[in-house]
mmCIF file with all atom_site columns, C-alpha atoms in Angstrom:
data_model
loop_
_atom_site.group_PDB
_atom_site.id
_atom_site.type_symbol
_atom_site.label_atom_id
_atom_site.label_alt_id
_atom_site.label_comp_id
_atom_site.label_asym_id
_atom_site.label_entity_id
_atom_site.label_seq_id
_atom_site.pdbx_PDB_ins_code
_atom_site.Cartn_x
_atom_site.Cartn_y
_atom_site.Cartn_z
_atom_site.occupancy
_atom_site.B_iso_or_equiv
_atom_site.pdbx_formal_charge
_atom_site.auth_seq_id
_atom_site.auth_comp_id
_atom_site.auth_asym_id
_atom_site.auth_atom_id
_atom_site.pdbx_PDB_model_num
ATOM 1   C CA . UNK B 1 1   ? -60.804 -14.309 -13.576 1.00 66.00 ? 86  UNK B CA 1
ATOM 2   C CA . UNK B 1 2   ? -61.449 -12.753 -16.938 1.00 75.00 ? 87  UNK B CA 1
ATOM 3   C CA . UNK B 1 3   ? -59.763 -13.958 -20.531 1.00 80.00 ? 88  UNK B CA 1
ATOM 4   C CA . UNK B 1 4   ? -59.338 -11.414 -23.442 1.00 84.00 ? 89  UNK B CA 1
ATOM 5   C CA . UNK B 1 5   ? -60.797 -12.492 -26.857 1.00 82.00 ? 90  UNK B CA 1
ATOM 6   C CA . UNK B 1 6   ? -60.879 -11.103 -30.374 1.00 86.00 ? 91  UNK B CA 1
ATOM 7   C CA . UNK B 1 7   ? -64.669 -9.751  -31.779 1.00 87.00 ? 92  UNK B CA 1
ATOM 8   C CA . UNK B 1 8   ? -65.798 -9.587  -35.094 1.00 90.00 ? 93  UNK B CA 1
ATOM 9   C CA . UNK B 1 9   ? -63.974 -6.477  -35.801 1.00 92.00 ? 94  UNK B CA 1
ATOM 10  C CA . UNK B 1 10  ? -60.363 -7.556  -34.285 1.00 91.00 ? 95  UNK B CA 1
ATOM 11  C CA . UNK B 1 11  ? -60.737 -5.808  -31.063 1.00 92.00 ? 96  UNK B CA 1
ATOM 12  C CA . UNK B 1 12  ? -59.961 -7.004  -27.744 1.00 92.00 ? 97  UNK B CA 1
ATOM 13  C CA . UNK B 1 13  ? -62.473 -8.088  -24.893 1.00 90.00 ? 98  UNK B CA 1
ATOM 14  C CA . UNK B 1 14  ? -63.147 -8.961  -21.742 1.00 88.00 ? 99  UNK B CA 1
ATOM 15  C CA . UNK B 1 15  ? -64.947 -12.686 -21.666 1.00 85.00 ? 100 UNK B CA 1
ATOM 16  C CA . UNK B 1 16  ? -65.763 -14.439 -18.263 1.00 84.00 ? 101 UNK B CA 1
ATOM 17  C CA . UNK B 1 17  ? -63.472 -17.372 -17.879 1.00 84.00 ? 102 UNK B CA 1
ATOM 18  C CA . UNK B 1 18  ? -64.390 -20.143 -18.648 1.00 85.00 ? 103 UNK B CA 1
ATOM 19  C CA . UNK B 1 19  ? -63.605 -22.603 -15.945 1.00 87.00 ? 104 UNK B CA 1
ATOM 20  C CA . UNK B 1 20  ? -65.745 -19.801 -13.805 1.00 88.00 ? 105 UNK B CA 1
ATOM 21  C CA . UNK B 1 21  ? -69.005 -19.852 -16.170 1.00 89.00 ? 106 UNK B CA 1
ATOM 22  C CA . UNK B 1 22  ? -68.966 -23.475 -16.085 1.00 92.00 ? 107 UNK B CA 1
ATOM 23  C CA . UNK B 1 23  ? -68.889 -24.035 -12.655 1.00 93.00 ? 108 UNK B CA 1
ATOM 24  C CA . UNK B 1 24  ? -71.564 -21.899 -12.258 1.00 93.00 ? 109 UNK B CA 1
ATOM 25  C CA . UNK B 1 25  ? -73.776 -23.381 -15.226 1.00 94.00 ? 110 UNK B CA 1
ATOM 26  C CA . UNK B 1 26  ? -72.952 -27.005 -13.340 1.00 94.00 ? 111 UNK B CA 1
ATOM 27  C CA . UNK B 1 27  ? -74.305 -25.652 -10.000 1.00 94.00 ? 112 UNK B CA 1
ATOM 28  C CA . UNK B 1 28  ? -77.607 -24.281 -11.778 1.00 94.00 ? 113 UNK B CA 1
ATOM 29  C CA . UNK B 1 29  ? -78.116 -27.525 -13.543 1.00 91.00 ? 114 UNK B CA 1
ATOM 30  C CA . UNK B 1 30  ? -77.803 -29.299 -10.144 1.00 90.00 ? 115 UNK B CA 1
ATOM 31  C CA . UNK B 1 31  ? -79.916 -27.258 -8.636  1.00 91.00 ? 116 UNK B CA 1
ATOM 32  C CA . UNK B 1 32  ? -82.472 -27.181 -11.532 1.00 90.00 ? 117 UNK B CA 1
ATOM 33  C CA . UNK B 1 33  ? -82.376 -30.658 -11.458 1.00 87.00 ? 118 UNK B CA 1
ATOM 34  C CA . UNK B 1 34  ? -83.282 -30.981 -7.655  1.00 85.00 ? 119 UNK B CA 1
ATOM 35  C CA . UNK B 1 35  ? -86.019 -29.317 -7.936  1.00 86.00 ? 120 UNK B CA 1
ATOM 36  C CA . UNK B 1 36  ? -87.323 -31.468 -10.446 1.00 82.00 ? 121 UNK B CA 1
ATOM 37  C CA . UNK B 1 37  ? -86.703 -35.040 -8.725  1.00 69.00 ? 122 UNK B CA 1
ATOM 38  C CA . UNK B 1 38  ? -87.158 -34.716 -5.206  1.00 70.00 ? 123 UNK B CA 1
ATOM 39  C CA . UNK B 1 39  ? -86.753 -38.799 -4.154  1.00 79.00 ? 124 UNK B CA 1
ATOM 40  C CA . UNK B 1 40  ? -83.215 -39.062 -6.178  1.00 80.00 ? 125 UNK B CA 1
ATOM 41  C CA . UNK B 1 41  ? -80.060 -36.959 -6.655  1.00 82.00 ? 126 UNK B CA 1
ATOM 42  C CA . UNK B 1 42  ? -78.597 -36.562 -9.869  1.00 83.00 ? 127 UNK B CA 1
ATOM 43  C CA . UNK B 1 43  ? -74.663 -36.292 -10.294 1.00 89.00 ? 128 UNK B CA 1
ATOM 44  C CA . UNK B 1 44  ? -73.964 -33.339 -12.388 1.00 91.00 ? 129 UNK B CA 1
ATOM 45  C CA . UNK B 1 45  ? -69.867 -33.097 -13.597 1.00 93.00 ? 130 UNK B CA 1
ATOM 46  C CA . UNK B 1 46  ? -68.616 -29.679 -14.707 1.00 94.00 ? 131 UNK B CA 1
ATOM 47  C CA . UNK B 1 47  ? -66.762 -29.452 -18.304 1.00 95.00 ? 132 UNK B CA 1
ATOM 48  C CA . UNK B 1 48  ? -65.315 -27.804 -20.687 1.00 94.00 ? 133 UNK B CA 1
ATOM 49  C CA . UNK B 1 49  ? -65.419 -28.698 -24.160 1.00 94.00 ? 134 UNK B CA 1
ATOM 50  C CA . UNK B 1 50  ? -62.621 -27.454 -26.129 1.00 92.00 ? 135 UNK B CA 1
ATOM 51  C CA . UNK B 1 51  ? -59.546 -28.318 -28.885 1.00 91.00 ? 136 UNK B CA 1
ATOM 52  C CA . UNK B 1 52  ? -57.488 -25.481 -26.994 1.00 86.00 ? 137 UNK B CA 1
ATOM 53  C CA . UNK B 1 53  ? -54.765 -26.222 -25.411 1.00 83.00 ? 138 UNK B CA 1
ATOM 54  C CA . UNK B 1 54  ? -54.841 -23.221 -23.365 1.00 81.00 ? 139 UNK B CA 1
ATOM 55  C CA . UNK B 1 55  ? -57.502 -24.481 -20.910 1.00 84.00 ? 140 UNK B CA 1
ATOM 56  C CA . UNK B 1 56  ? -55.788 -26.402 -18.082 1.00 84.00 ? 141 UNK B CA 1
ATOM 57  C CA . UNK B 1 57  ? -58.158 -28.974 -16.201 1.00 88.00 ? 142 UNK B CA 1
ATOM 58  C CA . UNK B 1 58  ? -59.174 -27.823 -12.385 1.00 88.00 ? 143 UNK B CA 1
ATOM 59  C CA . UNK B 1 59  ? -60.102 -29.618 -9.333  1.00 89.00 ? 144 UNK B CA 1
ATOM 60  C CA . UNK B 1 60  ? -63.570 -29.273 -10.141 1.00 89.00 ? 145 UNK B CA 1
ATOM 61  C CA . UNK B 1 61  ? -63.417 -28.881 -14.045 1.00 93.00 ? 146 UNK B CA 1
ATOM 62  C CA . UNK B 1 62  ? -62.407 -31.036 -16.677 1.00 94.00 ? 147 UNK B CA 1
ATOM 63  C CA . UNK B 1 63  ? -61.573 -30.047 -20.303 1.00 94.00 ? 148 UNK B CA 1
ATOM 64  C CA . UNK B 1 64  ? -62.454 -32.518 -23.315 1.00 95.00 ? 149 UNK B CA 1
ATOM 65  C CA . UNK B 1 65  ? -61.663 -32.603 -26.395 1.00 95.00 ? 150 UNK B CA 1
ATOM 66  C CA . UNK B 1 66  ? -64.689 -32.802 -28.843 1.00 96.00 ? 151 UNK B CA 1
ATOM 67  C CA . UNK B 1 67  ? -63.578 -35.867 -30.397 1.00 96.00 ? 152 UNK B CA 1
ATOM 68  C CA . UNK B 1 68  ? -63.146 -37.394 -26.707 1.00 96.00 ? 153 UNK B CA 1
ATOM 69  C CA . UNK B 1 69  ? -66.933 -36.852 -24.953 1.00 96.00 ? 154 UNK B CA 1
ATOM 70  C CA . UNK B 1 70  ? -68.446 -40.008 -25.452 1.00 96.00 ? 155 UNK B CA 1
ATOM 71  C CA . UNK B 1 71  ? -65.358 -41.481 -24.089 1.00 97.00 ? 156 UNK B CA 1
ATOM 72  C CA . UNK B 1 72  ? -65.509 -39.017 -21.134 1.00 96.00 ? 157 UNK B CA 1
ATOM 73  C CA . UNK B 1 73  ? -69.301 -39.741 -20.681 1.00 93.00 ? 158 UNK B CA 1
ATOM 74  C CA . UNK B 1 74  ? -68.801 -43.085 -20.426 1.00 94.00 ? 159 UNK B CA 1
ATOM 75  C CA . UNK B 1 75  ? -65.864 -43.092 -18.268 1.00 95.00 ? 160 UNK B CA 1
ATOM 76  C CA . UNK B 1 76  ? -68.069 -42.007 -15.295 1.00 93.00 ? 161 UNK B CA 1
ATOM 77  C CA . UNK B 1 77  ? -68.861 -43.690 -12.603 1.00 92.00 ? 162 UNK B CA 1
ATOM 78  C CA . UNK B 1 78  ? -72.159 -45.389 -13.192 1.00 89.00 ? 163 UNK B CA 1
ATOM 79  C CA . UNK B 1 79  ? -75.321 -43.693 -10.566 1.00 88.00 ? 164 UNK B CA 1
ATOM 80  C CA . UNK B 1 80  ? -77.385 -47.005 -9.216  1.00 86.00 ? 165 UNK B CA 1
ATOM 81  C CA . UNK B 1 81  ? -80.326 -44.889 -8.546  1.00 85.00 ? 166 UNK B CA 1
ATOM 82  C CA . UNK B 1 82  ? -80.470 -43.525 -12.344 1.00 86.00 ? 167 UNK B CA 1
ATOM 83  C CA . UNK B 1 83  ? -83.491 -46.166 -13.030 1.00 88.00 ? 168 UNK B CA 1
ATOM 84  C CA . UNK B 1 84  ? -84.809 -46.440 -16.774 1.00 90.00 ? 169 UNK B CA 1
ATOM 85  C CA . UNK B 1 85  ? -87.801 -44.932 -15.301 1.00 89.00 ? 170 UNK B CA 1
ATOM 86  C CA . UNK B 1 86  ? -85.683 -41.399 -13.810 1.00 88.00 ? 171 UNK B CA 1
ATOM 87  C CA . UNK B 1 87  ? -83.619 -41.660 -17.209 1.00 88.00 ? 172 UNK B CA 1
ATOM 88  C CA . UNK B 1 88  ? -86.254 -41.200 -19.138 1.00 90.00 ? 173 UNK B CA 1
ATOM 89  C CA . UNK B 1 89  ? -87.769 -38.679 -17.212 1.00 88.00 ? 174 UNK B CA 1
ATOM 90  C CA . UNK B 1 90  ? -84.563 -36.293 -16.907 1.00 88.00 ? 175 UNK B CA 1
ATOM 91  C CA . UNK B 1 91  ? -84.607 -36.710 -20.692 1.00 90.00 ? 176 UNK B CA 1
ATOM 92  C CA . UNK B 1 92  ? -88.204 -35.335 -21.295 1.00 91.00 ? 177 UNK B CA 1
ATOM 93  C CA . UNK B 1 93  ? -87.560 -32.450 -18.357 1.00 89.00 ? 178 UNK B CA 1
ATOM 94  C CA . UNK B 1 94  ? -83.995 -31.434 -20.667 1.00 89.00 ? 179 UNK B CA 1
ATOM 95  C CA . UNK B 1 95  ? -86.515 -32.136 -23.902 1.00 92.00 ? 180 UNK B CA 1
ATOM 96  C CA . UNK B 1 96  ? -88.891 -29.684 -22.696 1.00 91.00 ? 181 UNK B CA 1
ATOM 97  C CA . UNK B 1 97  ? -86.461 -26.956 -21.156 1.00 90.00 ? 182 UNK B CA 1
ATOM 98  C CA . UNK B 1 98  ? -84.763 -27.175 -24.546 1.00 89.00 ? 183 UNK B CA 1
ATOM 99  C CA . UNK B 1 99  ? -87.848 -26.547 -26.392 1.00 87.00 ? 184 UNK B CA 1
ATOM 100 C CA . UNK B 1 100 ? -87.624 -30.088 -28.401 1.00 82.00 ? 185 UNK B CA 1
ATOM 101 C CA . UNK B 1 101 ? -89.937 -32.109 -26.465 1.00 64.00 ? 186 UNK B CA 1
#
């Protein structure tokens, strides 16, 4: 469960891994999300963005390649329920919570 990486001064160190922190992250968005719109789910997908080869894809993780998300994005299946309307409110509610509303 844990990876080793190199700090600032060449030592060694314990990191979480990250297939584990983004699962996690994915199941707080989800649930930050539901608490927000109550009338619609949102589908949250968990991934990791990285060039390194190292990280294998999971059951319930993918890994992209920076130069591949907008491809990934738009390779998912399209949510019916995702109205203009919720869109653009699940854009102001990320706006705010990222302090760039």
């Amino acid at each position: 469960g844990l990876w080793e990486a190199r700090d600032r001064r060449g030592r060694w160190t314990s990191v979480e891994s990250p297939e584990d922190r983004t699962l996690r992250d994915t199941e707080r968005v989800r649930r930050w999300l539901g608490a927000h719109e109550r009338d619609f789910v949102v589908k949250v997908y968990a991934a990791i963005v990285s060039a390194e080869p190292g990280i294998a894809r999971t059951p319930g993780c993918t890994v992209v390649a920076p130069s591949n998300v907008a491809t990934w994005i738009g390779s998912l299946p399209p949510q019916r329920g995702l109205t203009a309307a919720r869109r653009a409110d699940l854009h102001s509610l990320i706006r705010e919570a990222a302090g760039t509303a």
